[in-house]
Short mmCIF file of C-alpha atoms and ligand atoms in Angstrom, two decimals:
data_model
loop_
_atom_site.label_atom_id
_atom_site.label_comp_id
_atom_site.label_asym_id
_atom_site.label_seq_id
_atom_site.Cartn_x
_atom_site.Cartn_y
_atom_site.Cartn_z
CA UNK A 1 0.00 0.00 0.00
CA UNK A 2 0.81 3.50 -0.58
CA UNK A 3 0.72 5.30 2.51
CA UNK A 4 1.08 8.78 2.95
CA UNK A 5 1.84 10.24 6.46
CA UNK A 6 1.05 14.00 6.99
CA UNK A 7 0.62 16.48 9.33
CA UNK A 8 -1.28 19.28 8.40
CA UNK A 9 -1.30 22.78 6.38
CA UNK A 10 -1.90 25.48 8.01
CA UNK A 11 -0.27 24.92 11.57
CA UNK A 12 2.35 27.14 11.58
CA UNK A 13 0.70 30.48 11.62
CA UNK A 14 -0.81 29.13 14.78
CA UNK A 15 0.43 30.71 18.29
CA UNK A 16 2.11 27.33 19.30
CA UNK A 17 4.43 27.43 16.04
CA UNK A 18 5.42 30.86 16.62
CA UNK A 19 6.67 30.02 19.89
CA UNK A 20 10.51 29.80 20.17
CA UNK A 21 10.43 29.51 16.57
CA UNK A 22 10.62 26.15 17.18
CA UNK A 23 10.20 23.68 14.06
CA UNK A 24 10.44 19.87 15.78
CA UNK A 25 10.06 17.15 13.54
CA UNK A 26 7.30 14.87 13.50
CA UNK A 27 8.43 11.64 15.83
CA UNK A 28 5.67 10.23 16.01
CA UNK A 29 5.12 9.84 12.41
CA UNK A 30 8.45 8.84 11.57
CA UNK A 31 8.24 6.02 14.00
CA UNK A 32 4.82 4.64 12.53
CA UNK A 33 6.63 5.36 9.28
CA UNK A 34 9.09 3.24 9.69
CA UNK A 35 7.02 0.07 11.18
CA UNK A 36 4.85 0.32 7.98
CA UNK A 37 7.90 0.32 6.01
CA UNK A 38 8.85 -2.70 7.50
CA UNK A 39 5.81 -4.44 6.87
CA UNK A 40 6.40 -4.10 3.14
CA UNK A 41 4.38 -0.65 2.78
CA UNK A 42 5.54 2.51 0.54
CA UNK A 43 5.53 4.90 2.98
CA UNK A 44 6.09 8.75 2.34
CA UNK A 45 5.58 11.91 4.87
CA UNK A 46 4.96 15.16 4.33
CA UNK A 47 5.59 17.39 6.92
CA UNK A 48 3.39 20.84 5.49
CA UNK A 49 4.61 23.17 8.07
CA UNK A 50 8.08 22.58 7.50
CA UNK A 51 7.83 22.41 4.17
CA UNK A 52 5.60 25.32 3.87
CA UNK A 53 3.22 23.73 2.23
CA UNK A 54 -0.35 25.45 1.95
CA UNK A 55 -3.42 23.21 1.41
CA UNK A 56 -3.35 23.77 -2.35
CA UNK A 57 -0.01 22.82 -2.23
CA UNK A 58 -0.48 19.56 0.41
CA UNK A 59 -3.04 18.80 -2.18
CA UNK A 60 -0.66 18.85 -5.14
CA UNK A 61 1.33 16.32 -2.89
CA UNK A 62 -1.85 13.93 -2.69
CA UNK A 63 -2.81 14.18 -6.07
CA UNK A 64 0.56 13.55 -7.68
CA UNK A 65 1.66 10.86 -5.44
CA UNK A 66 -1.58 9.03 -5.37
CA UNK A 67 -1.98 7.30 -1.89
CA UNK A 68 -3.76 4.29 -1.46
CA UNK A 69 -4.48 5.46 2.20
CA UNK A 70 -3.94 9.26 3.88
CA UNK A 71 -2.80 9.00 7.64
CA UNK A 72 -3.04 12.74 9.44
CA UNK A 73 -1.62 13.34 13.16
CA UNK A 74 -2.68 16.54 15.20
CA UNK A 75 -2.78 17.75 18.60
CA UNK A 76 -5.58 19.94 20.39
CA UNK A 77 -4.66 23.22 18.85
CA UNK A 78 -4.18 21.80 15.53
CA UNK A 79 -6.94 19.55 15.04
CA UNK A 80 -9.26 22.13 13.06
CA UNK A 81 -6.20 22.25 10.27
CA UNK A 82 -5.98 18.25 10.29
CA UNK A 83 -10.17 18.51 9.76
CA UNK A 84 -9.51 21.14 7.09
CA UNK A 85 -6.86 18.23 5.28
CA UNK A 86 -9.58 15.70 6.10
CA UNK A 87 -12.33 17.90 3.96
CA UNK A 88 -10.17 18.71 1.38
CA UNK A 89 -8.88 15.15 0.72
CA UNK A 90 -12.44 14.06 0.33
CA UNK A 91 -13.41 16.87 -1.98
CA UNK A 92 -10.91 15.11 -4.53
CA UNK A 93 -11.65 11.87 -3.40
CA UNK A 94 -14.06 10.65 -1.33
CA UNK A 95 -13.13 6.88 -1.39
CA UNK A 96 -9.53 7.47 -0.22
CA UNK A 97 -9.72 6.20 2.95
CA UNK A 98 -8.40 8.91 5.89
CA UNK A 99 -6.95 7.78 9.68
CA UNK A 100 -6.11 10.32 12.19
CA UNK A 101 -3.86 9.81 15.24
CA UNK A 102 -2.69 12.07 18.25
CA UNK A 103 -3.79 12.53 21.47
CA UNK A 104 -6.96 14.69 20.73
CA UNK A 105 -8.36 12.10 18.31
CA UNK A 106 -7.36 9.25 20.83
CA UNK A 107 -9.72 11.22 23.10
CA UNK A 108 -12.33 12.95 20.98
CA UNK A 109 -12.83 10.28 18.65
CA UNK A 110 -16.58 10.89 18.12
CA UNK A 111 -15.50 14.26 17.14
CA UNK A 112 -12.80 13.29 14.87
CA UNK A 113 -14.99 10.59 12.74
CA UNK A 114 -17.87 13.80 12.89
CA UNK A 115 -15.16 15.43 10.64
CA UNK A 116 -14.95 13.00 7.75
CA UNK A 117 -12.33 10.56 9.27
CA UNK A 118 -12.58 6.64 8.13
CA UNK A 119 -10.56 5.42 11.03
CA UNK A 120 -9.31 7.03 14.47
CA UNK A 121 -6.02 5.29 15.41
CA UNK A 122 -6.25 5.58 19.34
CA UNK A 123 -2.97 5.79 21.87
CA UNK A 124 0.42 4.00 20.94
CA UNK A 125 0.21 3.84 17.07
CA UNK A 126 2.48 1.77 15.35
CA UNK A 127 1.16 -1.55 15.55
CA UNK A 128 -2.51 -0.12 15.18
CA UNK A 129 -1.57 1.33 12.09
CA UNK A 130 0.47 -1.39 10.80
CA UNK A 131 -2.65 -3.84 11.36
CA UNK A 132 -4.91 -1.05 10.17
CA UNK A 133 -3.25 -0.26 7.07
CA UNK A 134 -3.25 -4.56 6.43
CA UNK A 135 -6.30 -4.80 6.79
CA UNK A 136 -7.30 -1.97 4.40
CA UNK A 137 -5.53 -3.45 1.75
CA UNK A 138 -7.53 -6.49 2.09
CA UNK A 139 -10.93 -5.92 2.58
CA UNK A 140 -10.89 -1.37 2.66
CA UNK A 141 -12.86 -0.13 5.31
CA UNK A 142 -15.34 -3.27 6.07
CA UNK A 143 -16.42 -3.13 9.05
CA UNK A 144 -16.49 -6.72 10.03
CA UNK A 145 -12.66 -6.34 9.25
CA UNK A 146 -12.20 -3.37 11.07
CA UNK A 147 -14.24 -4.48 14.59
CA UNK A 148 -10.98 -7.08 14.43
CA UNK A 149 -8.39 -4.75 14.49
CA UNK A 150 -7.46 -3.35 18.35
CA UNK A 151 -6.97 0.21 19.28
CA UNK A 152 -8.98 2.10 16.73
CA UNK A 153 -12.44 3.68 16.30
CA UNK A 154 -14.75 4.44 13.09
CA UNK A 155 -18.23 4.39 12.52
CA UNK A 156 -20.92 1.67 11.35
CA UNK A 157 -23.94 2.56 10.45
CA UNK A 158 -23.64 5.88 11.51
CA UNK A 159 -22.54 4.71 15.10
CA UNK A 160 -19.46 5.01 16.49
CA UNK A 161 -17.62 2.15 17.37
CA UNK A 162 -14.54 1.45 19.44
CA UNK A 163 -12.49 -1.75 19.52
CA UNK A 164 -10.34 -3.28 22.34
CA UNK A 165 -7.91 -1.07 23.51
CA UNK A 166 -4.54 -2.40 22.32
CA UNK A 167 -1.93 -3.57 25.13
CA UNK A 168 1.25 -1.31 24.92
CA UNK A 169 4.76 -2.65 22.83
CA UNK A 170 5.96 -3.72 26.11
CA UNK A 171 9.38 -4.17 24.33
CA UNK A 172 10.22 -0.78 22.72
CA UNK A 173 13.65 -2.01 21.38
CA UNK A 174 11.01 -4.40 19.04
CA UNK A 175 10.06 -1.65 16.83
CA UNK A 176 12.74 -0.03 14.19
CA UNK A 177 14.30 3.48 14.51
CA UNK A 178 11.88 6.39 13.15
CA UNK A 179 12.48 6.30 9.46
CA UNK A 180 13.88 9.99 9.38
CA UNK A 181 15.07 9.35 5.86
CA UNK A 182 11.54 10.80 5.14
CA UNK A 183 11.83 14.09 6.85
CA UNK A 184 12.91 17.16 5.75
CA UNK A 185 15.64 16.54 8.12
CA UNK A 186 17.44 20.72 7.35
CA UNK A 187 14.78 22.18 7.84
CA UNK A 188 13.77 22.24 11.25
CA UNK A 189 14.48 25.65 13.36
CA UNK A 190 15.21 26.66 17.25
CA UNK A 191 14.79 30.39 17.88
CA UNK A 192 13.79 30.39 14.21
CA UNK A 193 17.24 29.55 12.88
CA UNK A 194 18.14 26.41 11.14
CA UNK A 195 19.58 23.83 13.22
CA UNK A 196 20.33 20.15 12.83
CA UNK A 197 19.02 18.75 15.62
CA UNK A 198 18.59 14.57 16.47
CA UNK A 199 15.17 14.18 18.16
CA UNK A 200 14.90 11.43 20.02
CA UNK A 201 13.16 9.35 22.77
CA UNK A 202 14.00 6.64 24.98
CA UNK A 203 10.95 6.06 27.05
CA UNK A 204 7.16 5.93 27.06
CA UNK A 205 4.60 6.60 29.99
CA UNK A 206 4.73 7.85 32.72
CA UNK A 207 3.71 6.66 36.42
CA UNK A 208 2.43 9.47 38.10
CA UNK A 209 -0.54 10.79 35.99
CA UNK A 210 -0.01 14.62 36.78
CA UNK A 211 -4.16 16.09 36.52
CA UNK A 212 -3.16 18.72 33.55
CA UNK A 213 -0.50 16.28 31.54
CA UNK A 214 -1.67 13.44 29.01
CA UNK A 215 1.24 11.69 28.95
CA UNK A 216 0.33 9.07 31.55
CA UNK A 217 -3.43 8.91 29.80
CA UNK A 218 -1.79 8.52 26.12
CA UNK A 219 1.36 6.47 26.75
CA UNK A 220 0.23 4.95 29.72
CA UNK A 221 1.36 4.55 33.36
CA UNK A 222 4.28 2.22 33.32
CA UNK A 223 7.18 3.98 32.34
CA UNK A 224 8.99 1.70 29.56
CA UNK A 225 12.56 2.43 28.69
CA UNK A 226 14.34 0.98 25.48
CA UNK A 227 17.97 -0.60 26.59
CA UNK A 228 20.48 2.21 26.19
CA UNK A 229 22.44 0.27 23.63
CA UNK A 230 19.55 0.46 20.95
CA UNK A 231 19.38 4.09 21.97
CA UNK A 232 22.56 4.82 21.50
CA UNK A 233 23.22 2.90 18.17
CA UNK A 234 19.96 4.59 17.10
CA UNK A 235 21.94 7.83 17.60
CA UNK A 236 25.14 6.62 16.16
CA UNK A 237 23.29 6.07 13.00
CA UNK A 238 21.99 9.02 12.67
CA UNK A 239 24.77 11.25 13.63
CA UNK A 240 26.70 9.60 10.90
CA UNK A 241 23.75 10.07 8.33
CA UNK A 242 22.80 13.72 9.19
CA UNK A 243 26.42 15.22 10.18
CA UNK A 244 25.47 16.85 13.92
CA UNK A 245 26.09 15.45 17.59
CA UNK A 246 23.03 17.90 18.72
CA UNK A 247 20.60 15.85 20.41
CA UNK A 248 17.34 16.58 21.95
CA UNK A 249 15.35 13.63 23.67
CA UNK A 250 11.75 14.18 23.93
CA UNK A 251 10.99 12.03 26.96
CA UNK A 252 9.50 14.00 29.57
CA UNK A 253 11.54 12.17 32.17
CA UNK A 254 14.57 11.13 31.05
CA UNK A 255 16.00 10.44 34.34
CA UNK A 256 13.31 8.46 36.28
CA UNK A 257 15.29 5.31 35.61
CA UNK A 258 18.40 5.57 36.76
CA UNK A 259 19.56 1.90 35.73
CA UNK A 260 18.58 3.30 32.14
CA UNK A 261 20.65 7.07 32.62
CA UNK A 262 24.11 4.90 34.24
CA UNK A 263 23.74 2.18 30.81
CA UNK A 264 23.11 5.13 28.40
CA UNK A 265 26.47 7.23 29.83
CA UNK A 266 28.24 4.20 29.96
CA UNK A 267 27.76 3.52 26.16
CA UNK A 268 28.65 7.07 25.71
CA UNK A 269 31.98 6.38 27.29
CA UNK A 270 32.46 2.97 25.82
CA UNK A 271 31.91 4.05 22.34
CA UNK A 272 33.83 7.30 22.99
CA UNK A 273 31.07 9.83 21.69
CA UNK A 274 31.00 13.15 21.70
CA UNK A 275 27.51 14.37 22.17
CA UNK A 276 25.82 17.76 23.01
CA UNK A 277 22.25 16.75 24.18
CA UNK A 278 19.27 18.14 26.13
CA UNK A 279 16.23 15.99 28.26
CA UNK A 280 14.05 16.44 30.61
CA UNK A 281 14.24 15.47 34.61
CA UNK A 282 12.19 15.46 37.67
CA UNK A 283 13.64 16.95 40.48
CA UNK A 284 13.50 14.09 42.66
CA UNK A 285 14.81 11.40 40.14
CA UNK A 286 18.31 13.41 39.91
CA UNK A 287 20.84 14.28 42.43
CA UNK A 288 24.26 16.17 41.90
CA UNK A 289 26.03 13.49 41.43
CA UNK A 290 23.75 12.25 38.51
CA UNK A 291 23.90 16.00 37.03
CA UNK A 292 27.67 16.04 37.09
CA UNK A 293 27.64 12.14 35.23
CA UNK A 294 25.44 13.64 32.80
CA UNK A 295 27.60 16.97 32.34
CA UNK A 296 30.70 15.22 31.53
CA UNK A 297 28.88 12.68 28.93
CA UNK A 298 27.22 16.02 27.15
CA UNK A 299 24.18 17.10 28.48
CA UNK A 300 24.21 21.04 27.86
CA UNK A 301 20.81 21.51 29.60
CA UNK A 302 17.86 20.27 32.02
CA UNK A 303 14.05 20.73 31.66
CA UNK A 304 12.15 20.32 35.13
CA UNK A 305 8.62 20.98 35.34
CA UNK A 306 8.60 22.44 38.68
CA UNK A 307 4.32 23.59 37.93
CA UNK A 308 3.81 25.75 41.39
CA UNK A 309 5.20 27.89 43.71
CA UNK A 310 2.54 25.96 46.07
CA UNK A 311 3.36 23.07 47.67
CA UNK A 312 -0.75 22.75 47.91
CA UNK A 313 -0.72 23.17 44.20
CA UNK A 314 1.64 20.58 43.60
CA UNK A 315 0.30 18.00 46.17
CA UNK A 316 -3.30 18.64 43.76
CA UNK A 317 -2.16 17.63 40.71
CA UNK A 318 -0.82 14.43 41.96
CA UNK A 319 3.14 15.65 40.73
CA UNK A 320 4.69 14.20 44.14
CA UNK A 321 7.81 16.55 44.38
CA UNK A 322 8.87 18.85 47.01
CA UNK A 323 9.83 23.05 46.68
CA UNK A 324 12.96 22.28 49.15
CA UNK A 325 13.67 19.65 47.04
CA UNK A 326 13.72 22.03 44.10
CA UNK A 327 15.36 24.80 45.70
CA UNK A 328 18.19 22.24 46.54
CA UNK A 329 18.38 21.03 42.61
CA UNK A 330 17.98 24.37 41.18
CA UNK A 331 21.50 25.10 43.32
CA UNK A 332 23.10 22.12 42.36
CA UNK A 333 22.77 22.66 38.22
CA UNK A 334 24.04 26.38 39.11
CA UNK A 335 27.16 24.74 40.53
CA UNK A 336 27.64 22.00 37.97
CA UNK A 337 27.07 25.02 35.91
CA UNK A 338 24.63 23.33 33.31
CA UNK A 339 21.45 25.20 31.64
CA UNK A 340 18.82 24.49 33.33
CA UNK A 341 14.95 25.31 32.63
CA UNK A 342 12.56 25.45 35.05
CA UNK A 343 8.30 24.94 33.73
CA UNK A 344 5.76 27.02 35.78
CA UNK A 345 2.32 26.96 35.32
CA UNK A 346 -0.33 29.35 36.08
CA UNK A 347 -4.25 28.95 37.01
CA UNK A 348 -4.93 25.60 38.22
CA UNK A 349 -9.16 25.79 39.37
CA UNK A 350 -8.35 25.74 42.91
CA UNK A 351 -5.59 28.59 43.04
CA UNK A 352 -6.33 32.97 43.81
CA UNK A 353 -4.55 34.95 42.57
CA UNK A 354 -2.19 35.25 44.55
CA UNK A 355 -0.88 31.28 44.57
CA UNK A 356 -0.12 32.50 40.69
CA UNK A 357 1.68 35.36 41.95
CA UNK A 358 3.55 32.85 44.28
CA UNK A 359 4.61 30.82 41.67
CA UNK A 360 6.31 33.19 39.67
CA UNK A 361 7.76 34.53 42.85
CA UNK A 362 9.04 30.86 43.60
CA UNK A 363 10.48 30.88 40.07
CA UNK A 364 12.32 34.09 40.84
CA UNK A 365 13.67 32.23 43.66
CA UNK A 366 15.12 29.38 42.11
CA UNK A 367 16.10 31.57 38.84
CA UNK A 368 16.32 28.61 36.29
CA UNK A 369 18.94 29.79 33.07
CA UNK A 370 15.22 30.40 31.49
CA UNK A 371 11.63 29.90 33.14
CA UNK A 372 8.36 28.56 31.51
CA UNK A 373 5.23 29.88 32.08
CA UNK A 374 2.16 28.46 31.23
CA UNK A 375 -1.16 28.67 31.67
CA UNK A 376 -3.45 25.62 33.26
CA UNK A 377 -5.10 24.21 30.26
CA UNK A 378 -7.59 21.16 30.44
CA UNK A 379 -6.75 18.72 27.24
CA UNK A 380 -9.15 16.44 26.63
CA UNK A 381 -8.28 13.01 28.43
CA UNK A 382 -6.57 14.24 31.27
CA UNK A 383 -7.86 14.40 34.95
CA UNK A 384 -8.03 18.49 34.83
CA UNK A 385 -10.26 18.27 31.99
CA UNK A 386 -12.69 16.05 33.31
CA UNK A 387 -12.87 18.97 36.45
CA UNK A 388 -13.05 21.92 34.36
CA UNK A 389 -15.94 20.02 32.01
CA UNK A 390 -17.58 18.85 35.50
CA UNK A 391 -17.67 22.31 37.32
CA UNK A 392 -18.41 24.45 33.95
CA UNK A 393 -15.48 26.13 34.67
CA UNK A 394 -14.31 25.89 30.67
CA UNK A 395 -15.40 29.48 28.89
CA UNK A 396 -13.57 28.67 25.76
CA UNK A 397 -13.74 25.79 23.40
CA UNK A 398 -12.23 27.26 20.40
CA UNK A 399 -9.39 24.35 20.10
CA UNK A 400 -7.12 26.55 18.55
CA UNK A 401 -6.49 28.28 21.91
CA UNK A 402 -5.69 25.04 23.69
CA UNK A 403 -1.98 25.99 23.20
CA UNK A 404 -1.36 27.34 27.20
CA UNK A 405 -0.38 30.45 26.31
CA UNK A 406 -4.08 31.42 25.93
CA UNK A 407 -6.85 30.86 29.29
CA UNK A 408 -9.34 28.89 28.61
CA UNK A 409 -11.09 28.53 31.70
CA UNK A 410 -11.64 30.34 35.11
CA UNK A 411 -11.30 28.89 38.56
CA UNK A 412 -13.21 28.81 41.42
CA UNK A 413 -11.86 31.92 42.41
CA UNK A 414 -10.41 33.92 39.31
CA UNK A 415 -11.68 34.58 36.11
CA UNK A 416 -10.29 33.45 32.81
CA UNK A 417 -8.86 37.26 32.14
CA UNK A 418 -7.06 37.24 35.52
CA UNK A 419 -5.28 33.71 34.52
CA UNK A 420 -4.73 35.62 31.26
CA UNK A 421 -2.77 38.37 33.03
CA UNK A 422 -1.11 36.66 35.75
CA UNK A 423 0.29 34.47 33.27
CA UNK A 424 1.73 38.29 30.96
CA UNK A 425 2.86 39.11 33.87
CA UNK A 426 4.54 36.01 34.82
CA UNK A 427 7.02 36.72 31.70
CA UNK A 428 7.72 40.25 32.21
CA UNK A 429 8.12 39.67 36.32
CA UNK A 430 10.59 37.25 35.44
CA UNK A 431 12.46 38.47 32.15
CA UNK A 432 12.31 42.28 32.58
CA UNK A 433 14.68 41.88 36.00
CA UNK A 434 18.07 44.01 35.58
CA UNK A 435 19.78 40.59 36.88
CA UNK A 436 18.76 38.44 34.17
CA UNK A 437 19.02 40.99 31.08
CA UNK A 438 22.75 41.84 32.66
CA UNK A 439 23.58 37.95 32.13
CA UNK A 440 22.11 37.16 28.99
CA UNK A 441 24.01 40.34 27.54
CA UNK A 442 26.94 38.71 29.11
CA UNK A 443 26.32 35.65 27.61
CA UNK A 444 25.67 37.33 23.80
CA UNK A 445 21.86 35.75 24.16
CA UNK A 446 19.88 38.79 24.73
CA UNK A 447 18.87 39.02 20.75
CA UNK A 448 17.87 35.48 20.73
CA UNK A 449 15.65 35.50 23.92
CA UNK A 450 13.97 38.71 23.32
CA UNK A 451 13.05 37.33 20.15
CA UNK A 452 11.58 34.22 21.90
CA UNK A 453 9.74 35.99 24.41
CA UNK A 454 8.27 38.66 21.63
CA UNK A 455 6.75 35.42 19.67
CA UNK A 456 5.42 33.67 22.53
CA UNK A 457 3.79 37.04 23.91
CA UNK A 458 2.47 38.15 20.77
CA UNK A 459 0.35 40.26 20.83
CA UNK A 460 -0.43 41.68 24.64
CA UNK A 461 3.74 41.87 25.03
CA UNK A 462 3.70 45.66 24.24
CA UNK A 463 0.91 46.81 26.19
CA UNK A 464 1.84 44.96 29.03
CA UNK A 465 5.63 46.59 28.68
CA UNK A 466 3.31 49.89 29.40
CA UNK A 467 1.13 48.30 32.06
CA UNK A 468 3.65 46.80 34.36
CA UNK A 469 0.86 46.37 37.19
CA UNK A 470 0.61 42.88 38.52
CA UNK A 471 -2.25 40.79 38.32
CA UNK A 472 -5.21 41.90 40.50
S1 SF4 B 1 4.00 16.24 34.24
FE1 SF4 B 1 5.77 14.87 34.14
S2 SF4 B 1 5.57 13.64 36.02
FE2 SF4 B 1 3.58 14.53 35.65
S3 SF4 B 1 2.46 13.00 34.42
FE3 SF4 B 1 3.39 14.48 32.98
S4 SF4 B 1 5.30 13.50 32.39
FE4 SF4 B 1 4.61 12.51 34.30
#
């Protein structure tokens, strides 16, 4: 079968691209990618917002290469592009069959088959599609055929039906490398320059099942780790192939398993490689000790989502860390002297006003290389969203704003506006201090981060430069 993998047109005028001018390729894609191509499949991806593709010319794509099936991915705040792909594909064809994955479909399925979709490919999605795709090219989009296939959802008879979930690749060293051959691989952008950067991950899941985060709903609970070897010969491969030693892992807690974080250094050291990467950590999975290992091996910086200057806060979500605890790690990357980056977020339900001020206070405190601020969003499938959707506290269900820099909802005790402004004001609390500006110029990264914080504040970042006033 002729399969071609896509995400969207469209997406990068949104807010989220604009952020960081950050181009990431699609992982997720390029992993499925590769499992079909294993399985004998023609596979080809076209990644529109890196390629700057509009929908005419997406469409040129479809119509020239001639598909057998279209496969779209999308996340909350781009799903209304991937519907406008979905409507547009059928215009020219309305036999070609159309699958969706992502989180948002996983979760809204009954939405995404409302938009034209065949089949919603739900959770972990290689093998689904694999099986999917199979049993397309035997018998289309039969039902009968379909009902066998695990993981996925699609309607019959105008009903929507969901089959068994499917159990998790226990094994993740089973499936193949993410068949990057077919991505644009110079093209993707940090801070809106070109950069050629390896993405890659090493884990899935996650066990604690934070209220506001989908990874534990998505990925699941148990935290899976491929071994470090077919990490790091993953990596070999494709430093050769692509020329960098850049590497960014995507997991969002690289270090929870520290039997996995001692293997991977030691194949660093045993294959003598000279890496520069970046990957995320909890605070209580790392100690200095750790952070120096992983300082001498390459890594350049840390991402901790710290969430809350409240230790309330962070009891309520369910993120089971400590602030001493990240007071004392905070210290420790200052003396190991490694970038670190610190993720604060603004306007769970429960908070005032105040708690938000807190937390950028608290962020202040630990001064993180650069801080995060977000606003509390509730994504569909995740404990938060279930409470906003329960207690009507959601005000905005335009998708496209699902990208936390925008509220969404109020809280019991604040209104969406205040989250709004607490969260401007987060930025400019933290990035207009003399102490910061004075070290970025000393460090030559002033241009660079002004930049960053100009996109990602676009458009309130000039009033609120005249309206310095915090949150009320
Ligand atoms: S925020 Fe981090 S610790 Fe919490 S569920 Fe998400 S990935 Fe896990």
């Amino acid at each position: 079968m002729k399969v071609l993998l896509a995400v969207p047109p469209g997406i990068e005028k949104l807010e989220l691209y604009k952020v960081l001018g950050l181009r990431a390729p699609p992982l997720g894609l390029a992993w499925i990618a590769a499992v079909l191509e294993q399985g004998g499949h023609d596979v080809k991806i076209v990644d529109s917002p890196t390629l700057g593709l509009d929908m005419a010319s997406f469409m040129n794509e479809v119509k020239t290469w001639h598909p057998d099936v279209v496969g779209l991915t999308a996340m909350t705040p781009t799903i209304y592009k991937a519907y406008d792909a979905v409507k547009a594909i059928k215009e020219y064809d309305a036999d070609l069959p159309v699958i969706m994955g992502g989180p948002h479909s996983t979760f809204m399925y009954e939405e995404s088959l409302g938009s034209g979709v065949d089949v919603v490919v739900r959770g972990e999605g290689e093998l689904t599609t694999l099986e999917l795709i199979n049993a397309i090219e035997r018998n289309g989009l039969d039902p009968a055929a379909l009902k066998k296939v695990e993981g996925i959802a699609f309607m019959d008879g105008g009903k929507p039906v969901m089959t068994r979930d499917r159990p998790i690749v226990r094994n993740l060293d089973d499936l193949p490398p993410p068949a990057r051959h077919l991505l644009p691989m110079d093209r993707y952008t940090l801070f809106g320059k070109p950069i050629r950067i390896i993405h890659a991950m090493a884990s899935r899941g996650c066990p604690y099942g934070c209220s506001f985060c989908s990874t534990s709903y998505f990925w699941g609970r148990m935290i899976r780790y491929r071994s470090a070897k077919n990490v790091v010969d993953e990596l070999e491969d494709a430093m050769a192939r692509y020329k960098t030693n850049v590497i960014a892992f995507t997991d969002d807690e690289f270090t929870l398993g520290r039997k996995f974080v001692n293997e991977f250094l030691r194949e660093i050291d045993e294959r003598g490689l000279d890496i520069s990467f970046s990957c995320g950590s909890r605070v209580d999975t790392i100690d200095k000790e750790m952070m120096l290992a992983l300082q001498r091996r390459g890594c350049s910086a840390l991402y901790f989502g710290v969430e809350s200057g409240s230790q309330e806060s962070i009891n309520r979500i369910g993120k089971r860390i400590t602030l001493d605890r990240a007071v004392k790690v905070f210290q420790w990357a200052k003396e190991v002297k490694i970038s670190h980056v610190g993720s604060f977020v603004v306007g769970f339900p429960w908070e005032t006003v105040d708690d938000m001020k807190n937390t950028v206070k608290f962020a202040i405190k630990l001064k993180p290389t650069y801080a995060q601020f977000t606003v509390a969003t509730p994504y569909p499938g995740t404990p938060l969203y279930a409470e906003a959707e329960g207690e009507g506290l959601i005000e905005d269900r335009n998708w496209e704003h699902y990208t936390t820099l925008t509220a969404v909802m109020r809280g019991y005790r604040f209104t969406k506006e205040q989250a709004q402004k607490a969260l401007q004001w987060a930025y400019i609390r933290y990035y207009a201090r003399l102490g910061f500006l004075l070290s970025e110029m000393l460090h030559g990264r002033l241009s660079t981060i002004v930049t960053a914080i100009r996109n990602a504040l676009v458009p309130w970042f000039n009033e609120q430069l005249l309206h310095r006033e915090p949150p009320q």
